Short mmCIF file of C-alpha atoms in Angstrom, two decimals:
data_model
loop_
_atom_site.label_atom_id
_atom_site.label_comp_id
_atom_site.label_asym_id
_atom_site.label_seq_id
_atom_site.Cartn_x
_atom_site.Cartn_y
_atom_site.Cartn_z
CA MET S 1 102.57 76.05 88.37
CA ASN S 2 98.61 75.74 88.90
CA GLU S 3 97.18 78.30 91.46
CA PHE S 4 95.40 76.74 94.23
CA LYS S 5 91.90 78.38 94.76
CA LEU S 6 89.96 77.75 98.08
CA PRO S 7 86.36 76.78 97.77
CA PHE S 8 83.70 79.66 98.12
CA ASN S 9 82.70 78.68 101.61
CA ALA S 10 86.09 78.53 102.82
CA ARG S 11 86.86 82.20 101.06
CA LEU S 12 83.74 83.34 102.77
CA THR S 13 84.69 82.18 106.26
CA PHE S 14 88.28 83.48 106.28
CA THR S 15 86.69 86.99 104.92
CA LEU S 16 84.09 86.97 107.82
CA LEU S 17 86.78 86.09 110.34
CA SER S 18 89.04 88.73 108.99
CA ILE S 19 86.07 91.42 109.16
CA ILE S 20 85.58 90.26 112.73
CA LEU S 21 89.07 90.41 113.53
CA VAL S 22 89.62 93.95 112.32
CA ILE S 23 86.61 94.98 114.09
CA TYR S 24 87.74 93.60 117.32
CA VAL S 25 91.23 95.00 117.16
CA ALA S 26 89.90 98.43 116.10
CA HIS S 27 87.76 98.43 119.40
CA ILE S 28 90.47 97.16 121.74
CA GLY S 29 92.94 99.43 120.08
CA SER S 30 91.00 102.79 120.12
CA GLY S 31 93.13 104.30 122.56
CA ILE S 32 95.99 104.45 120.08
CA ILE S 33 94.03 104.01 116.67
CA VAL S 34 91.52 107.01 117.03
CA PRO S 35 94.34 109.65 117.90
CA LEU S 36 96.48 108.20 115.24
CA MET S 37 93.53 108.62 112.56
CA PHE S 38 92.92 112.10 113.69
CA ALA S 39 96.65 112.76 113.42
CA MET S 40 96.98 111.43 110.05
CA LEU S 41 93.97 113.70 108.88
CA ILE S 42 95.62 116.85 110.42
CA ALA S 43 98.90 115.71 108.83
CA ILE S 44 97.47 115.43 105.34
CA MET S 45 95.74 119.07 105.88
CA LEU S 46 99.01 120.37 106.99
CA LEU S 47 101.02 118.94 104.19
CA PRO S 48 100.85 121.64 101.67
CA VAL S 49 102.14 124.05 104.52
CA VAL S 50 105.19 121.97 105.31
CA HIS S 51 106.13 121.66 101.51
CA ARG S 52 105.86 125.34 101.31
CA LEU S 53 108.11 125.98 104.39
CA GLU S 54 110.63 123.25 103.10
CA LYS S 55 110.82 125.04 99.83
CA TRP S 56 111.99 128.24 101.86
CA ARG S 57 114.76 125.94 103.14
CA ILE S 58 113.34 125.38 106.59
CA PRO S 59 114.52 122.10 108.02
CA ARG S 60 111.95 119.45 107.94
CA GLY S 61 111.53 119.04 111.66
CA MET S 62 111.26 122.77 112.19
CA ALA S 63 108.68 122.94 109.33
CA ALA S 64 106.54 120.41 110.78
CA VAL S 65 106.77 122.19 114.28
CA LEU S 66 105.65 125.38 112.80
CA ALA S 67 102.77 123.73 110.76
CA VAL S 68 101.48 122.01 113.92
CA LEU S 69 101.88 125.12 115.90
CA LEU S 70 99.95 127.31 113.15
CA PHE S 71 97.02 124.79 113.44
CA ILE S 72 97.03 124.93 117.19
CA ILE S 73 97.13 128.89 117.00
CA ILE S 74 94.06 128.69 114.82
CA ILE S 75 92.16 126.45 116.98
CA ALA S 76 93.19 128.68 120.20
CA LEU S 77 91.82 131.73 118.39
CA ILE S 78 88.55 130.10 117.55
CA MET S 79 88.25 128.88 121.48
CA THR S 80 89.06 132.15 122.77
CA LEU S 81 86.39 133.76 120.50
CA LEU S 82 83.79 131.16 121.87
CA GLY S 83 85.37 131.46 125.29
CA LYS S 84 83.12 134.31 126.80
CA GLN S 85 79.99 132.66 125.66
CA MET S 86 80.84 129.37 126.93
CA GLU S 87 81.77 130.92 130.30
CA SER S 88 78.50 132.61 130.42
CA PHE S 89 76.77 129.44 129.31
CA ILE S 90 78.42 127.60 131.86
CA SER S 91 77.50 130.04 134.91
CA ASP S 92 73.94 130.21 133.87
CA PHE S 93 73.54 126.49 133.44
CA PRO S 94 71.84 125.91 136.85
CA GLN S 95 69.32 128.70 135.91
CA LEU S 96 68.77 127.31 132.62
CA GLN S 97 68.27 123.84 133.94
CA GLN S 98 65.45 124.90 136.41
CA LYS S 99 63.77 127.06 133.66
CA LEU S 100 63.94 123.99 131.32
CA VAL S 101 62.33 121.87 133.91
CA LEU S 102 59.47 124.36 134.11
CA VAL S 103 59.05 124.51 130.51
CA ILE S 104 58.71 120.72 130.10
CA SER S 105 56.34 120.56 133.06
CA SER S 106 54.01 123.05 131.66
CA THR S 107 54.23 121.46 128.15
CA GLN S 108 53.36 118.04 129.83
CA ASP S 109 50.41 119.73 131.47
CA TRP S 110 49.28 121.03 128.20
CA VAL S 111 49.46 117.90 126.53
CA ASN S 112 47.69 116.27 129.11
CA ALA S 113 44.78 118.50 128.99
CA LYS S 114 44.37 118.66 125.30
CA PHE S 115 45.28 114.94 124.46
CA HIS S 116 44.50 113.22 127.83
CA ILE S 117 48.05 111.56 127.87
CA ASN S 118 49.42 111.55 131.53
CA SER S 119 53.05 112.66 132.23
CA SER S 120 54.49 109.00 132.55
CA THR S 121 53.16 107.94 129.16
CA GLN S 122 54.63 111.20 127.66
CA LEU S 123 57.99 110.43 129.28
CA SER S 124 58.14 106.97 128.10
CA TYR S 125 57.46 108.30 124.45
CA MET S 126 60.14 110.84 124.91
CA GLU S 127 62.60 108.62 126.08
CA LYS S 128 62.14 106.15 123.24
CA ALA S 129 62.18 108.86 120.71
CA LEU S 130 65.25 110.89 121.98
CA MET S 131 67.46 108.52 123.77
CA GLY S 132 69.40 107.62 120.77
CA THR S 133 70.24 111.10 119.51
CA LEU S 134 70.02 113.06 122.82
CA GLY S 135 71.85 110.33 124.90
CA THR S 136 74.70 110.44 122.46
CA ALA S 137 74.87 114.17 122.55
CA THR S 138 74.69 114.29 126.51
CA SER S 139 77.46 111.65 126.76
CA PHE S 140 79.53 113.87 124.39
CA LEU S 141 78.93 116.80 126.47
CA SER S 142 79.48 115.14 129.68
CA GLN S 143 82.73 113.44 128.35
CA THR S 144 83.98 116.94 127.20
CA PHE S 145 83.38 118.84 130.38
CA LEU S 146 83.70 116.20 133.17
CA SER S 147 86.96 114.62 131.64
CA LEU S 148 89.03 117.60 130.66
CA SER S 149 92.40 116.00 131.70
CA SER S 150 91.69 112.94 129.44
CA LEU S 151 90.62 115.14 126.76
CA LEU S 152 93.75 117.37 127.14
CA VAL S 153 95.90 114.30 127.00
CA PHE S 154 94.09 113.14 123.86
CA VAL S 155 94.71 116.42 122.05
CA VAL S 156 98.35 116.40 123.10
CA PHE S 157 98.93 112.87 121.55
CA VAL S 158 96.99 113.85 118.44
CA PHE S 159 99.43 116.75 117.86
CA LEU S 160 102.35 114.76 118.68
CA TYR S 161 101.45 111.97 116.28
CA ALA S 162 100.71 114.73 113.63
CA PHE S 163 103.94 116.07 114.08
CA PHE S 164 105.87 112.66 113.80
CA ILE S 165 103.82 111.63 110.69
CA LEU S 166 104.97 114.95 109.00
CA PHE S 167 108.62 114.49 110.04
CA TYR S 168 108.95 110.64 109.18
CA ARG S 169 106.60 110.66 106.25
CA ARG S 170 109.29 109.50 103.96
CA LEU S 171 110.28 106.67 106.28
CA LEU S 172 106.70 105.33 106.64
CA VAL S 173 106.23 105.43 102.84
CA SER S 174 109.79 103.57 102.32
CA PHE S 175 108.48 101.05 105.19
CA LEU S 176 105.16 100.44 103.18
CA ILE S 177 107.23 99.88 99.78
CA LYS S 178 109.63 97.44 101.22
CA ILE S 179 106.86 95.14 102.88
CA PHE S 180 105.26 94.72 99.54
CA ARG S 181 106.63 93.01 96.46
CA GLU S 182 108.41 94.87 93.80
CA GLU S 183 105.61 94.35 91.17
CA HIS S 184 103.14 95.97 93.51
CA ARG S 185 105.07 99.21 94.01
CA ASP S 186 103.40 101.34 91.44
CA LYS S 187 99.94 100.16 92.63
CA LEU S 188 101.03 100.89 96.29
CA LEU S 189 102.01 104.68 95.28
CA LYS S 190 98.99 105.06 93.63
CA VAL S 191 96.84 104.15 96.56
CA ILE S 192 99.02 106.60 98.74
CA ALA S 193 98.71 109.24 96.19
CA SER S 194 95.01 108.82 95.82
CA THR S 195 94.43 108.67 99.39
CA ARG S 196 96.22 111.77 100.20
CA SER S 197 94.76 113.62 97.34
CA ILE S 198 91.01 112.52 98.27
CA ILE S 199 91.44 113.03 101.96
CA LYS S 200 92.92 116.31 101.78
CA SER S 201 90.22 117.53 99.35
CA TYR S 202 87.47 116.04 101.36
CA VAL S 203 88.60 117.41 104.72
CA GLY S 204 89.75 120.90 103.43
CA GLY S 205 86.37 121.13 101.76
CA LEU S 206 84.55 119.93 104.77
CA MET S 207 86.16 122.68 106.96
CA ILE S 208 85.27 125.49 104.37
CA GLU S 209 81.63 123.94 104.44
CA MET S 210 81.73 123.87 108.31
CA VAL S 211 82.87 127.64 108.24
CA ILE S 212 79.97 128.90 106.07
CA VAL S 213 77.44 126.93 107.95
CA ALA S 214 78.47 128.41 111.22
CA ILE S 215 78.28 131.98 109.76
CA LEU S 216 74.96 131.36 108.49
CA ASN S 217 73.62 129.79 111.76
CA THR S 218 75.20 132.50 113.80
CA VAL S 219 73.67 135.33 111.69
CA LEU S 220 70.23 133.81 111.79
CA PHE S 221 70.34 133.16 115.59
CA LEU S 222 71.63 136.84 116.01
CA ILE S 223 68.87 138.09 113.85
CA LEU S 224 66.23 136.01 115.99
CA GLY S 225 67.78 137.43 119.15
CA ILE S 226 68.62 133.85 120.57
CA LYS S 227 71.11 133.99 123.51
CA TYR S 228 74.32 132.23 122.96
CA ALA S 229 73.85 132.71 119.17
CA ILE S 230 77.83 132.26 118.46
CA LEU S 231 78.20 129.31 120.62
CA LEU S 232 74.99 127.56 119.36
CA GLY S 233 75.70 128.36 115.59
CA VAL S 234 79.31 127.03 115.74
CA MET S 235 78.16 123.88 117.80
CA ALA S 236 75.59 123.38 115.12
CA ALA S 237 78.08 123.53 112.37
CA ILE S 238 80.34 121.07 114.16
CA PHE S 239 77.84 118.64 114.52
CA ASN S 240 76.69 118.94 111.07
CA ILE S 241 80.06 117.20 110.02
CA ILE S 242 78.38 113.92 111.30
CA PRO S 243 76.09 112.67 108.48
CA TYR S 244 72.32 112.44 109.13
CA VAL S 245 72.69 111.94 112.83
CA GLY S 246 74.51 115.22 113.58
CA ILE S 247 71.86 117.80 112.26
CA LEU S 248 69.25 116.05 114.37
CA THR S 249 71.36 115.99 117.44
CA ALA S 250 72.27 119.61 117.12
CA ALA S 251 68.52 120.64 116.32
CA ILE S 252 67.31 118.79 119.52
CA LEU S 253 70.05 120.53 121.85
CA ILE S 254 69.58 123.93 120.12
CA ILE S 255 65.75 123.86 120.62
CA LEU S 256 66.23 122.89 124.28
CA VAL S 257 68.69 125.56 125.02
CA THR S 258 66.57 128.24 123.25
CA LEU S 259 63.53 126.94 125.19
CA ALA S 260 65.59 127.58 128.49
CA THR S 261 66.74 130.95 127.51
CA GLY S 262 63.87 132.35 125.37
CA THR S 263 60.48 131.58 124.42
CA PRO S 264 58.74 128.66 122.83
CA ILE S 265 58.39 130.92 119.39
CA GLN S 266 62.19 131.59 119.55
CA ALA S 267 62.88 127.63 119.74
CA LEU S 268 60.50 127.09 116.93
CA GLN S 269 62.35 129.84 114.91
CA ALA S 270 65.62 128.37 115.84
CA GLY S 271 64.60 125.00 114.47
CA ILE S 272 63.27 126.29 111.39
CA ALA S 273 66.36 128.54 110.60
CA LEU S 274 68.59 125.35 111.33
CA PHE S 275 66.53 123.41 109.00
CA LEU S 276 66.74 125.95 106.42
CA VAL S 277 70.44 126.14 106.61
CA HIS S 278 70.68 122.28 106.55
CA VAL S 279 68.49 122.13 103.29
CA LEU S 280 70.92 124.96 101.68
CA ASP S 281 74.07 123.10 102.91
CA SER S 282 72.76 119.68 101.64
CA ASN S 283 71.66 120.71 98.14
CA VAL S 284 74.02 123.75 97.35
CA LEU S 285 76.97 124.05 99.73
CA PHE S 286 78.21 120.29 100.39
CA PRO S 287 77.94 119.32 96.51
CA SER S 288 79.53 122.53 95.17
CA ILE S 289 82.48 122.69 97.96
CA VAL S 290 83.14 119.15 99.03
CA GLY S 291 81.72 117.74 95.81
CA SER S 292 81.91 114.21 94.98
CA LYS S 293 85.35 113.88 96.64
CA VAL S 294 84.38 110.63 98.23
CA LYS S 295 81.69 108.57 96.50
CA ILE S 296 79.98 106.59 99.18
CA ASN S 297 76.42 105.50 98.92
CA ALA S 298 73.94 106.71 101.79
CA LEU S 299 73.51 103.16 103.16
CA ILE S 300 77.06 102.54 103.68
CA THR S 301 77.46 106.25 105.24
CA ILE S 302 74.57 105.40 107.85
CA ILE S 303 76.10 102.19 108.71
CA GLY S 304 79.56 103.51 108.83
CA VAL S 305 78.61 106.39 111.36
CA VAL S 306 76.60 103.78 113.43
CA LEU S 307 79.64 101.46 113.53
CA GLY S 308 81.94 104.20 114.35
CA ASN S 309 79.70 105.32 117.27
CA MET S 310 79.72 101.81 118.63
CA LEU S 311 83.48 101.25 118.21
CA TRP S 312 84.72 104.75 119.11
CA GLY S 313 81.84 106.77 120.30
CA ILE S 314 81.61 110.37 118.92
CA PRO S 315 85.10 110.42 117.63
CA GLY S 316 84.18 107.34 115.65
CA MET S 317 81.29 109.15 113.95
CA PHE S 318 83.66 111.89 112.59
CA LEU S 319 86.32 109.38 111.36
CA ALA S 320 83.66 107.15 109.72
CA ILE S 321 83.65 108.73 106.24
CA PRO S 322 87.49 109.11 105.94
CA SER S 323 87.93 105.68 107.12
CA ILE S 324 85.38 104.36 104.54
CA ALA S 325 86.96 106.33 101.89
CA ILE S 326 90.54 104.98 102.59
CA ILE S 327 88.84 101.46 102.48
CA LYS S 328 87.13 102.30 99.17
CA ILE S 329 90.42 103.49 97.60
CA ILE S 330 92.39 100.18 98.63
CA CYS S 331 89.48 97.93 97.41
CA GLU S 332 89.55 100.00 93.94
CA ASN S 333 93.21 99.27 93.59
CA ILE S 334 93.28 95.44 94.30
CA GLU S 335 91.42 93.26 91.74
CA GLU S 336 90.21 90.74 94.19
CA MET S 337 88.51 93.30 96.25
CA HIS S 338 86.61 95.28 93.54
CA PRO S 339 83.23 93.87 94.44
CA TRP S 340 83.80 95.66 98.08
CA ALA S 341 84.57 98.73 96.05
CA ILE S 342 81.28 98.48 94.18
CA LEU S 343 79.45 98.12 97.40
CA LEU S 344 80.88 100.98 99.05
CA GLY S 345 80.47 103.41 96.05
CA ASP S 346 77.48 104.64 94.39
CA GLU S 347 75.58 104.17 91.12
CA SER S 348 76.91 107.39 89.25
CA LYS S 349 79.67 107.11 86.88
CA PRO S 350 82.95 107.90 88.43
CA LYS S 351 84.83 110.83 86.67
CA VAL S 352 88.30 109.51 85.46
CA LYS S 353 91.03 111.82 87.27
CA LYS S 354 94.60 111.39 86.96
CA VAL S 355 96.56 111.02 90.05
CA LYS S 356 100.05 111.90 90.27
CA LYS S 357 102.27 108.97 91.24
CA ILE S 358 104.20 109.35 94.18
CA ASP S 359 108.06 108.92 94.14
CA PRO S 360 109.49 107.40 97.34
CA ASP S 361 111.94 110.40 97.59
CA GLU S 362 108.90 112.85 97.75
CA THR S 363 107.39 113.84 100.76
CA PRO S 364 103.92 112.28 100.89
CA ALA S 365 101.89 111.91 104.16
#
């Protein structure tokens, strides 16, 4: 039987409509898609722990519960360590705000005297320059501190989804196998195995990198005598996960806080210290720890971060790279979508790595 092939214009139209439909569904379904994606990442990270517990003859449900509880305990310990500084920062916030206003006012007077630029013109310049990054950061902070109930519900659902993904992982893989034809089974299992392997390596490496960056930031801030050194160091490391945009947002926030709590010299030193750590991270830590787990070119990375922010806000910026990585894996394993894989990837020659095929009776995420 001759295969019917649509004209190029028709295929292009269907492709564009499909992309628009996917983006629309992703936007209106953010309430369930975002926590599900975070839960999937957590489940992939916890999968080795669950496997180890199951080897010790612990039932699958109990193993999933223990793994999720272990993750929650680690997060709680980190929050407890930051709790005292966070409490002090919140209590000092009104005084910090007043001091920051005085610093900005005196800076405006100095600029006006030296360069003859009035305050209204300075404010318009600052608004144009900082509204993107600082506005995003301010939105993130306000959502975090003013919507604690929504944040708590979000976190609870993420952990619930992570537990059920770990518990029903065999059922989910069996479902995927059944909805595809028999001749596509090996390719499907390869996609699942590649996704699990790359995301686990990427997220695990990213967590190690974040811990090292947080330690370096904190040590430098403590040496410089900056107030809230631990809190600012960890915050900068968390923002650093967001490619390109994160380090700029963290630098602006840290310089502003240091201006309000210290001297302009300390603010400048904090900015320089953060820049030096970022240079070390970009050229040494990230390539050696995270490596080339996800080969995505810089243009697609920036577009993905911007689209993630437009679709899902700050969580979308964190999820952008893992999402693109999954899309790239799927495109690489479907012949008709190879051009999209080339578009998403970089120009370096890929290293051939053997990926263990998943048996449906095994326990993939």
